[in-house]
Amino acid sequence: MVRSTIVGLAWAPAVSVARSAILTTLSCIDTGTLLLVDEPGGTRHVFGQKLSSGADLSPTGTHERRVCTTPRVEIVIKKETFWMRLFLFADIGFSEAYMLGDVICEDLTSFFQLFIINRDRMRNGTTVVSRISSSLSYLARSTNTLSNSLLNISAHYDISNDMFAAFLSSDMTYSCPVWQTRIDSGLGDESLEAAQQRKLTRFIEGAKLKATDHVLEIGTGWGSFAIEAVSKTGCRVTSITLSKEQKELAEARVRAVGLHERIEIMLTDYRQLPVPEKPYDKIVSIEMLEAVGQEYLGTYFDRVNRLLKPDGGIAMFQCITMPENRHEAYSKSVEYVFIMLESHYACSHEVTLQHSFINQYIFPGGYLPSITQLLSHISEQSHGTLIIEKVENIGGHYAKTLRLWNENFQSHFDSQIKPALLHNHPGMTKDAIEVFRRKWEARNPDVVFSSRQFH
């Protein structure tokens, strides 16, 4: 009985302990302001810098935001289960509570910014309580409660081509673009498609593609790189993917522009791709390394080394990685870099995005390697023939991108995304649809890029 009520996240004594521990931790906030409205408990709390009288709430009961260098944000607790989720599961607990409607927050960006700024002070509050909560977390996870079932169901709903098309730019590129510099900002507000075009151009120029090249692309996406590369240079591209749905749409897009004789898209794993009699002149992979897994990083770069022309070959990669010195704060740190190689090109960007939440609900099975891991495997598997040429930090480019993707997702949810979701999953309930929508809201981590806490 005790076990089932604790797992249900609403056992009164446990909720009381959780609430007390969380409020104590929140009292460590000293930069910015958090207004917490606990509706079930009938209380209000203000943490951090106090607001002037009458300025904390608007007439509608929402937090009055001001133009300020420090974040001011309001959260409203709707259900007592929020306290236990946050107590037991920390960041992923908050995300799940948000997905289920246990907590309302109108400005997630400011909320996460507030915790990024205060993370060191709040981390010092880790005590025996956190160790107790860690030991209880497995117990709660092991039971399939109604709310946990909703979360588990939402995790298994695949997002289709149509849903991606609703929030991506028309070129269907789902990776970080490169925006125009501040010096060029007077040219006007740049479109997402133009920024993606600039990124693809950088790859084409960085890999020094030419008409005689045979290029291997690991991770097709929807074919934007292959189409752009062949259109601009006349090269030949072999692109591999594990997604049948992406392959079909990419092939349709290739045929539509008349490039099917220069672009071949294969449904195969990089480990199963045979080494051609004549190795590939260039290899390109854009944000696919995250899916390789820690145990296969060596295998991946061994395959790259075998598939690439040994004399003058160039490879260029872009991937999400984890900073070495922030393993414990994996979900709250970010760095975005390009690594260029002399005889082969590699590029990567470092970004850590709510690791546990992303891995469970957005990118299951994914692993974010560190730069050290990448460089070590590149060197070991190539026996030192890959030489690092350049590292470039372009992290700020992701913040605007994620913000625009999220805006597009919200504006097209009812008209395009929800119908596509119901078409693919006719039995999906109204509650499950709402959890799905909130999941994609919670995945928007633009604050870790826009905040100058990381470089």
PDB file of N, CA and C in Angstrom, residues 101-188:
ATOM      1  N   GLY A 101       0.879  18.584 -17.439  1.00  0.00           N
ATOM      2  CA  GLY A 101       0.059  19.683 -16.953  1.00  0.00           C
ATOM      3  C   GLY A 101       0.058  19.839 -15.447  1.00  0.00           C
ATOM      4  N   ASP A 102       1.009  19.189 -14.756  1.00  0.00           N
ATOM      5  CA  ASP A 102       1.118  19.355 -13.301  1.00  0.00           C
ATOM      6  C   ASP A 102       1.636  20.737 -12.938  1.00  0.00           C
ATOM      7  N   VAL A 103       2.340  21.377 -13.868  1.00  0.00           N
ATOM      8  CA  VAL A 103       2.879  22.710 -13.643  1.00  0.00           C
ATOM      9  C   VAL A 103       2.704  23.526 -14.919  1.00  0.00           C
ATOM     10  N   ILE A 104       2.405  24.800 -14.759  1.00  0.00           N
ATOM     11  CA  ILE A 104       2.237  25.706 -15.892  1.00  0.00           C
ATOM     12  C   ILE A 104       3.359  26.737 -15.860  1.00  0.00           C
ATOM     13  N   CYS A 105       4.005  26.926 -17.002  1.00  0.00           N
ATOM     14  CA  CYS A 105       5.041  27.946 -17.128  1.00  0.00           C
ATOM     15  C   CYS A 105       4.913  28.555 -18.514  1.00  0.00           C
ATOM     16  N   GLU A 106       4.624  29.848 -18.566  1.00  0.00           N
ATOM     17  CA  GLU A 106       4.410  30.514 -19.847  1.00  0.00           C
ATOM     18  C   GLU A 106       5.714  30.879 -20.547  1.00  0.00           C
ATOM     19  N   ASP A 107       6.819  30.827 -19.840  1.00  0.00           N
ATOM     20  CA  ASP A 107       8.101  31.251 -20.412  1.00  0.00           C
ATOM     21  C   ASP A 107       9.192  30.268 -20.003  1.00  0.00           C
ATOM     22  N   LEU A 108       9.258  29.137 -20.714  1.00  0.00           N
ATOM     23  CA  LEU A 108      10.241  28.107 -20.384  1.00  0.00           C
ATOM     24  C   LEU A 108      11.668  28.605 -20.576  1.00  0.00           C
ATOM     25  N   THR A 109      11.877  29.459 -21.578  1.00  0.00           N
ATOM     26  CA  THR A 109      13.220  29.972 -21.826  1.00  0.00           C
ATOM     27  C   THR A 109      13.748  30.719 -20.612  1.00  0.00           C
ATOM     28  N   SER A 110      12.951  31.629 -20.063  1.00  0.00           N
ATOM     29  CA  SER A 110      13.384  32.370 -18.876  1.00  0.00           C
ATOM     30  C   SER A 110      13.524  31.453 -17.670  1.00  0.00           C
ATOM     31  N   PHE A 111      12.655  30.450 -17.584  1.00  0.00           N
ATOM     32  CA  PHE A 111      12.734  29.509 -16.463  1.00  0.00           C
ATOM     33  C   PHE A 111      14.071  28.779 -16.471  1.00  0.00           C
ATOM     34  N   PHE A 112      14.442  28.225 -17.625  1.00  0.00           N
ATOM     35  CA  PHE A 112      15.707  27.500 -17.704  1.00  0.00           C
ATOM     36  C   PHE A 112      16.896  28.446 -17.554  1.00  0.00           C
ATOM     37  N   GLN A 113      16.753  29.660 -18.067  1.00  0.00           N
ATOM     38  CA  GLN A 113      17.833  30.640 -17.904  1.00  0.00           C
ATOM     39  C   GLN A 113      18.063  30.937 -16.429  1.00  0.00           C
ATOM     40  N   LEU A 114      16.986  31.060 -15.668  1.00  0.00           N
ATOM     41  CA  LEU A 114      17.089  31.327 -14.235  1.00  0.00           C
ATOM     42  C   LEU A 114      17.891  30.234 -13.539  1.00  0.00           C
ATOM     43  N   PHE A 115      17.648  28.989 -13.898  1.00  0.00           N
ATOM     44  CA  PHE A 115      18.340  27.890 -13.237  1.00  0.00           C
ATOM     45  C   PHE A 115      19.768  27.728 -13.739  1.00  0.00           C
ATOM     46  N   ILE A 116      20.015  28.094 -14.990  1.00  0.00           N
ATOM     47  CA  ILE A 116      21.394  28.074 -15.482  1.00  0.00           C
ATOM     48  C   ILE A 116      22.240  29.080 -14.713  1.00  0.00           C
ATOM     49  N   ILE A 117      21.697  30.277 -14.529  1.00  0.00           N
ATOM     50  CA  ILE A 117      22.434  31.330 -13.834  1.00  0.00           C
ATOM     51  C   ILE A 117      22.718  30.950 -12.387  1.00  0.00           C
ATOM     52  N   ASN A 118      21.768  30.268 -11.752  1.00  0.00           N
ATOM     53  CA  ASN A 118      21.891  29.949 -10.323  1.00  0.00           C
ATOM     54  C   ASN A 118      22.331  28.512 -10.060  1.00  0.00           C
ATOM     55  N   ARG A 119      22.750  27.790 -11.109  1.00  0.00           N
ATOM     56  CA  ARG A 119      22.983  26.356 -10.963  1.00  0.00           C
ATOM     57  C   ARG A 119      24.039  26.020  -9.922  1.00  0.00           C
ATOM     58  N   ASP A 120      25.124  26.796  -9.849  1.00  0.00           N
ATOM     59  CA  ASP A 120      26.191  26.473  -8.901  1.00  0.00           C
ATOM     60  C   ASP A 120      25.721  26.631  -7.463  1.00  0.00           C
ATOM     61  N   ARG A 121      24.988  27.685  -7.181  1.00  0.00           N
ATOM     62  CA  ARG A 121      24.489  27.894  -5.819  1.00  0.00           C
ATOM     63  C   ARG A 121      23.471  26.828  -5.436  1.00  0.00           C
ATOM     64  N   MET A 122      22.634  26.445  -6.379  1.00  0.00           N
ATOM     65  CA  MET A 122      21.618  25.441  -6.076  1.00  0.00           C
ATOM     66  C   MET A 122      22.228  24.054  -5.965  1.00  0.00           C
ATOM     67  N   ARG A 123      23.313  23.813  -6.700  1.00  0.00           N
ATOM     68  CA  ARG A 123      23.973  22.520  -6.618  1.00  0.00           C
ATOM     69  C   ARG A 123      24.563  22.299  -5.242  1.00  0.00           C
ATOM     70  N   ASN A 124      24.971  23.372  -4.590  1.00  0.00           N
ATOM     71  CA  ASN A 124      25.535  23.249  -3.248  1.00  0.00           C
ATOM     72  C   ASN A 124      24.510  22.768  -2.235  1.00  0.00           C
ATOM     73  N   GLY A 125      23.228  22.803  -2.612  1.00  0.00           N
ATOM     74  CA  GLY A 125      22.194  22.347  -1.699  1.00  0.00           C
ATOM     75  C   GLY A 125      21.997  20.844  -1.717  1.00  0.00           C
ATOM     76  N   THR A 126      22.764  20.115  -2.534  1.00  0.00           N
ATOM     77  CA  THR A 126      22.639  18.671  -2.598  1.00  0.00           C
ATOM     78  C   THR A 126      23.028  18.050  -1.263  1.00  0.00           C
ATOM     79  N   THR A 127      22.140  17.265  -0.679  1.00  0.00           N
ATOM     80  CA  THR A 127      22.367  16.690   0.645  1.00  0.00           C
ATOM     81  C   THR A 127      21.918  15.249   0.670  1.00  0.00           C
ATOM     82  N   VAL A 128      21.756  14.730   1.898  1.00  0.00           N
ATOM     83  CA  VAL A 128      21.257  13.370   2.070  1.00  0.00           C
ATOM     84  C   VAL A 128      19.891  13.216   1.414  1.00  0.00           C
ATOM     85  N   VAL A 129      19.109  14.299   1.402  1.00  0.00           N
ATOM     86  CA  VAL A 129      17.776  14.242   0.803  1.00  0.00           C
ATOM     87  C   VAL A 129      17.847  13.796  -0.645  1.00  0.00           C
ATOM     88  N   SER A 130      18.820  14.328  -1.394  1.00  0.00           N
ATOM     89  CA  SER A 130      18.928  13.964  -2.804  1.00  0.00           C
ATOM     90  C   SER A 130      19.297  12.501  -2.963  1.00  0.00           C
ATOM     91  N   ARG A 131      20.104  11.981  -2.044  1.00  0.00           N
ATOM     92  CA  ARG A 131      20.470  10.571  -2.122  1.00  0.00           C
ATOM     93  C   ARG A 131      19.264   9.686  -1.819  1.00  0.00           C
ATOM     94  N   ILE A 132      18.416  10.134  -0.880  1.00  0.00           N
ATOM     95  CA  ILE A 132      17.194   9.395  -0.595  1.00  0.00           C
ATOM     96  C   ILE A 132      16.285   9.404  -1.818  1.00  0.00           C
ATOM     97  N   SER A 133      16.152  10.572  -2.445  1.00  0.00           N
ATOM     98  CA  SER A 133      15.279  10.676  -3.616  1.00  0.00           C
ATOM     99  C   SER A 133      15.789   9.804  -4.749  1.00  0.00           C
ATOM    100  N   SER A 134      17.108   9.687  -4.884  1.00  0.00           N
ATOM    101  CA  SER A 134      17.676   8.853  -5.942  1.00  0.00           C
ATOM    102  C   SER A 134      17.307   7.394  -5.739  1.00  0.00           C
ATOM    103  N   SER A 135      17.331   6.942  -4.481  1.00  0.00           N
ATOM    104  CA  SER A 135      17.019   5.550  -4.212  1.00  0.00           C
ATOM    105  C   SER A 135      15.535   5.257  -4.373  1.00  0.00           C
ATOM    106  N   LEU A 136      14.693   6.290  -4.210  1.00  0.00           N
ATOM    107  CA  LEU A 136      13.259   6.109  -4.399  1.00  0.00           C
ATOM    108  C   LEU A 136      12.865   6.164  -5.870  1.00  0.00           C
ATOM    109  N   SER A 137      13.694   6.800  -6.695  1.00  0.00           N
ATOM    110  CA  SER A 137      13.308   7.047  -8.083  1.00  0.00           C
ATOM    111  C   SER A 137      13.088   5.759  -8.859  1.00  0.00           C
ATOM    112  N   TYR A 138      13.928   4.751  -8.620  1.00  0.00           N
ATOM    113  CA  TYR A 138      13.768   3.495  -9.353  1.00  0.00           C
ATOM    114  C   TYR A 138      12.426   2.850  -9.035  1.00  0.00           C
ATOM    115  N   LEU A 139      12.030   2.916  -7.748  1.00  0.00           N
ATOM    116  CA  LEU A 139      10.757   2.353  -7.332  1.00  0.00           C
ATOM    117  C   LEU A 139       9.607   2.988  -8.096  1.00  0.00           C
ATOM    118  N   ALA A 140       9.633   4.302  -8.208  1.00  0.00           N
ATOM    119  CA  ALA A 140       8.556   5.003  -8.904  1.00  0.00           C
ATOM    120  C   ALA A 140       8.559   4.690 -10.390  1.00  0.00           C
ATOM    121  N   ARG A 141       9.747   4.568 -10.975  1.00  0.00           N
ATOM    122  CA  ARG A 141       9.844   4.305 -12.411  1.00  0.00           C
ATOM    123  C   ARG A 141       9.361   2.897 -12.753  1.00  0.00           C
ATOM    124  N   SER A 142       9.418   1.979 -11.790  1.00  0.00           N
ATOM    125  CA  SER A 142       9.140   0.579 -12.092  1.00  0.00           C
ATOM    126  C   SER A 142       7.656   0.277 -12.178  1.00  0.00           C
ATOM    127  N   THR A 143       6.792   1.245 -11.856  1.00  0.00           N
ATOM    128  CA  THR A 143       5.355   1.014 -11.840  1.00  0.00           C
ATOM    129  C   THR A 143       4.676   1.782 -12.960  1.00  0.00           C
ATOM    130  N   ASN A 144       3.763   1.114 -13.653  1.00  0.00           N
ATOM    131  CA  ASN A 144       3.099   1.727 -14.798  1.00  0.00           C
ATOM    132  C   ASN A 144       1.818   2.421 -14.353  1.00  0.00           C
ATOM    133  N   THR A 145       1.949   3.583 -13.683  1.00  0.00           N
ATOM    134  CA  THR A 145       0.784   4.360 -13.286  1.00  0.00           C
ATOM    135  C   THR A 145       0.137   4.969 -14.518  1.00  0.00           C
ATOM    136  N   LEU A 146      -1.058   5.533 -14.350  1.00  0.00           N
ATOM    137  CA  LEU A 146      -1.767   6.132 -15.478  1.00  0.00           C
ATOM    138  C   LEU A 146      -0.960   7.249 -16.113  1.00  0.00           C
ATOM    139  N   SER A 147      -0.395   8.129 -15.277  1.00  0.00           N
ATOM    140  CA  SER A 147       0.380   9.243 -15.827  1.00  0.00           C
ATOM    141  C   SER A 147       1.652   8.748 -16.492  1.00  0.00           C
ATOM    142  N   ASN A 148       2.310   7.734 -15.879  1.00  0.00           N
ATOM    143  CA  ASN A 148       3.505   7.180 -16.505  1.00  0.00           C
ATOM    144  C   ASN A 148       3.163   6.518 -17.832  1.00  0.00           C
ATOM    145  N   SER A 149       1.981   5.912 -17.914  1.00  0.00           N
ATOM    146  CA  SER A 149       1.569   5.296 -19.173  1.00  0.00           C
ATOM    147  C   SER A 149       1.424   6.342 -20.267  1.00  0.00           C
ATOM    148  N   LEU A 150       0.854   7.495 -19.914  1.00  0.00           N
ATOM    149  CA  LEU A 150       0.729   8.578 -20.890  1.00  0.00           C
ATOM    150  C   LEU A 150       2.092   9.010 -21.396  1.00  0.00           C
ATOM    151  N   LEU A 151       3.052   9.123 -20.465  1.00  0.00           N
ATOM    152  CA  LEU A 151       4.403   9.530 -20.849  1.00  0.00           C
ATOM    153  C   LEU A 151       5.042   8.484 -21.742  1.00  0.00           C
ATOM    154  N   ASN A 152       4.876   7.207 -21.381  1.00  0.00           N
ATOM    155  CA  ASN A 152       5.472   6.136 -22.167  1.00  0.00           C
ATOM    156  C   ASN A 152       4.863   6.074 -23.559  1.00  0.00           C
ATOM    157  N   ILE A 153       3.545   6.271 -23.633  1.00  0.00           N
ATOM    158  CA  ILE A 153       2.880   6.257 -24.934  1.00  0.00           C
ATOM    159  C   ILE A 153       3.403   7.383 -25.815  1.00  0.00           C
ATOM    160  N   SER A 154       3.509   8.582 -25.245  1.00  0.00           N
ATOM    161  CA  SER A 154       3.952   9.732 -26.041  1.00  0.00           C
ATOM    162  C   SER A 154       5.359   9.538 -26.560  1.00  0.00           C
ATOM    163  N   ALA A 155       6.170   8.793 -25.821  1.00  0.00           N
ATOM    164  CA  ALA A 155       7.559   8.579 -26.222  1.00  0.00           C
ATOM    165  C   ALA A 155       7.650   7.715 -27.467  1.00  0.00           C
ATOM    166  N   HIS A 156       6.597   6.945 -27.765  1.00  0.00           N
ATOM    167  CA  HIS A 156       6.663   5.998 -28.875  1.00  0.00           C
ATOM    168  C   HIS A 156       5.956   6.496 -30.131  1.00  0.00           C
ATOM    169  N   TYR A 157       5.385   7.687 -30.077  1.00  0.00           N
ATOM    170  CA  TYR A 157       4.752   8.230 -31.275  1.00  0.00           C
ATOM    171  C   TYR A 157       5.808   8.881 -32.156  1.00  0.00           C
ATOM    172  N   ASP A 158       6.041   8.270 -33.303  1.00  0.00           N
ATOM    173  CA  ASP A 158       7.019   8.818 -34.236  1.00  0.00           C
ATOM    174  C   ASP A 158       6.457  10.076 -34.886  1.00  0.00           C
ATOM    175  N   ILE A 159       7.336  11.024 -35.147  1.00  0.00           N
ATOM    176  CA  ILE A 159       6.931  12.238 -35.846  1.00  0.00           C
ATOM    177  C   ILE A 159       7.207  12.027 -37.330  1.00  0.00           C
ATOM    178  N   SER A 160       6.199  12.225 -38.155  1.00  0.00           N
ATOM    179  CA  SER A 160       6.270  11.877 -39.569  1.00  0.00           C
ATOM    180  C   SER A 160       6.917  12.978 -40.393  1.00  0.00           C
ATOM    181  N   ASN A 161       7.116  12.671 -41.686  1.00  0.00           N
ATOM    182  CA  ASN A 161       7.645  13.672 -42.609  1.00  0.00           C
ATOM    183  C   ASN A 161       6.764  14.918 -42.631  1.00  0.00           C
ATOM    184  N   ASP A 162       5.447  14.715 -42.648  1.00  0.00           N
ATOM    185  CA  ASP A 162       4.517  15.845 -42.702  1.00  0.00           C
ATOM    186  C   ASP A 162       4.651  16.734 -41.473  1.00  0.00           C
ATOM    187  N   MET A 163       4.873  16.133 -40.312  1.00  0.00           N
ATOM    188  CA  MET A 163       5.002  16.925 -39.093  1.00  0.00           C
ATOM    189  C   MET A 163       6.307  17.712 -39.091  1.00  0.00           C
ATOM    190  N   PHE A 164       7.385  17.104 -39.562  1.00  0.00           N
ATOM    191  CA  PHE A 164       8.643  17.840 -39.670  1.00  0.00           C
ATOM    192  C   PHE A 164       8.504  18.991 -40.662  1.00  0.00           C
ATOM    193  N   ALA A 165       7.812  18.738 -41.761  1.00  0.00           N
ATOM    194  CA  ALA A 165       7.639  19.782 -42.777  1.00  0.00           C
ATOM    195  C   ALA A 165       6.877  20.983 -42.234  1.00  0.00           C
ATOM    196  N   ALA A 166       6.092  20.776 -41.181  1.00  0.00           N
ATOM    197  CA  ALA A 166       5.294  21.863 -40.619  1.00  0.00           C
ATOM    198  C   ALA A 166       6.129  22.885 -39.872  1.00  0.00           C
ATOM    199  N   PHE A 167       7.325  22.492 -39.399  1.00  0.00           N
ATOM    200  CA  PHE A 167       8.117  23.476 -38.649  1.00  0.00           C
ATOM    201  C   PHE A 167       9.520  23.698 -39.194  1.00  0.00           C
ATOM    202  N   LEU A 168       9.985  22.850 -40.110  1.00  0.00           N
ATOM    203  CA  LEU A 168      11.285  23.090 -40.733  1.00  0.00           C
ATOM    204  C   LEU A 168      11.130  24.065 -41.899  1.00  0.00           C
ATOM    205  N   SER A 169      12.260  24.566 -42.385  1.00  0.00           N
ATOM    206  CA  SER A 169      12.230  25.400 -43.586  1.00  0.00           C
ATOM    207  C   SER A 169      11.943  24.511 -44.791  1.00  0.00           C
ATOM    208  N   SER A 170      11.651  25.110 -45.929  1.00  0.00           N
ATOM    209  CA  SER A 170      11.206  24.353 -47.098  1.00  0.00           C
ATOM    210  C   SER A 170      12.246  23.369 -47.613  1.00  0.00           C
ATOM    211  N   ASP A 171      13.523  23.600 -47.290  1.00  0.00           N
ATOM    212  CA  ASP A 171      14.573  22.682 -47.722  1.00  0.00           C
ATOM    213  C   ASP A 171      14.632  21.431 -46.865  1.00  0.00           C
ATOM    214  N   MET A 172      13.863  21.381 -45.765  1.00  0.00           N
ATOM    215  CA  MET A 172      13.786  20.218 -44.871  1.00  0.00           C
ATOM    216  C   MET A 172      15.156  19.860 -44.292  1.00  0.00           C
ATOM    217  N   THR A 173      15.869  20.842 -43.790  1.00  0.00           N
ATOM    218  CA  THR A 173      17.155  20.605 -43.140  1.00  0.00           C
ATOM    219  C   THR A 173      16.961  20.682 -41.634  1.00  0.00           C
ATOM    220  N   TYR A 174      17.251  19.570 -40.939  1.00  0.00           N
ATOM    221  CA  TYR A 174      16.999  19.478 -39.500  1.00  0.00           C
ATOM    222  C   TYR A 174      18.322  19.430 -38.745  1.00  0.00           C
ATOM    223  N   SER A 175      19.056  20.531 -38.810  1.00  0.00           N
ATOM    224  CA  SER A 175      20.335  20.652 -38.109  1.00  0.00           C
ATOM    225  C   SER A 175      20.637  22.139 -37.983  1.00  0.00           C
ATOM    226  N   CYS A 176      21.657  22.467 -37.211  1.00  0.00           N
ATOM    227  CA  CYS A 176      21.959  23.871 -36.950  1.00  0.00           C
ATOM    228  C   CYS A 176      22.430  24.585 -38.217  1.00  0.00           C
ATOM    229  N   PRO A 177      21.821  25.715 -38.555  1.00  0.00           N
ATOM    230  CA  PRO A 177      22.264  26.502 -39.703  1.00  0.00           C
ATOM    231  C   PRO A 177      23.341  27.493 -39.293  1.00  0.00           C
ATOM    232  N   VAL A 178      23.734  28.339 -40.215  1.00  0.00           N
ATOM    233  CA  VAL A 178      24.681  29.418 -39.930  1.00  0.00           C
ATOM    234  C   VAL A 178      24.022  30.722 -40.357  1.00  0.00           C
ATOM    235  N   TRP A 179      23.735  31.582 -39.385  1.00  0.00           N
ATOM    236  CA  TRP A 179      23.072  32.849 -39.663  1.00  0.00           C
ATOM    237  C   TRP A 179      24.084  33.909 -40.086  1.00  0.00           C
ATOM    238  N   GLN A 180      23.604  34.936 -40.764  1.00  0.00           N
ATOM    239  CA  GLN A 180      24.475  36.036 -41.169  1.00  0.00           C
ATOM    240  C   GLN A 180      25.046  36.711 -39.931  1.00  0.00           C
ATOM    241  N   THR A 181      26.222  37.274 -40.064  1.00  0.00           N
ATOM    242  CA  THR A 181      26.889  37.907 -38.935  1.00  0.00           C
ATOM    243  C   THR A 181      26.209  39.214 -38.569  1.00  0.00           C
ATOM    244  N   ARG A 182      26.543  39.736 -37.386  1.00  0.00           N
ATOM    245  CA  ARG A 182      25.966  41.009 -36.953  1.00  0.00           C
ATOM    246  C   ARG A 182      26.334  42.140 -37.912  1.00  0.00           C
ATOM    247  N   ILE A 183      27.518  42.047 -38.490  1.00  0.00           N
ATOM    248  CA  ILE A 183      27.964  43.082 -39.432  1.00  0.00           C
ATOM    249  C   ILE A 183      27.028  43.141 -40.631  1.00  0.00           C
ATOM    250  N   ASP A 184      26.511  41.952 -41.008  1.00  0.00           N
ATOM    251  CA  ASP A 184      25.626  41.884 -42.165  1.00  0.00           C
ATOM    252  C   ASP A 184      24.153  42.025 -41.796  1.00  0.00           C
ATOM    253  N   SER A 185      23.864  42.207 -40.502  1.00  0.00           N
ATOM    254  CA  SER A 185      22.471  42.204 -40.059  1.00  0.00           C
ATOM    255  C   SER A 185      21.660  43.340 -40.667  1.00  0.00           C
ATOM    256  N   GLY A 186      22.329  44.370 -41.166  1.00  0.00           N
ATOM    257  CA  GLY A 186      21.618  45.472 -41.793  1.00  0.00           C
ATOM    258  C   GLY A 186      20.973  45.074 -43.107  1.00  0.00           C
ATOM    259  N   LEU A 187      21.304  43.865 -43.581  1.00  0.00           N
ATOM    260  CA  LEU A 187      20.718  43.391 -44.824  1.00  0.00           C
ATOM    261  C   LEU A 187      19.263  42.989 -44.644  1.00  0.00           C
ATOM    262  N   GLY A 188      18.791  42.955 -43.409  1.00  0.00           N
ATOM    263  CA  GLY A 188      17.408  42.577 -43.145  1.00  0.00           C
ATOM    264  C   GLY A 188      17.331  41.267 -42.391  1.00  0.00           C
TER     265      GLY A 188
END
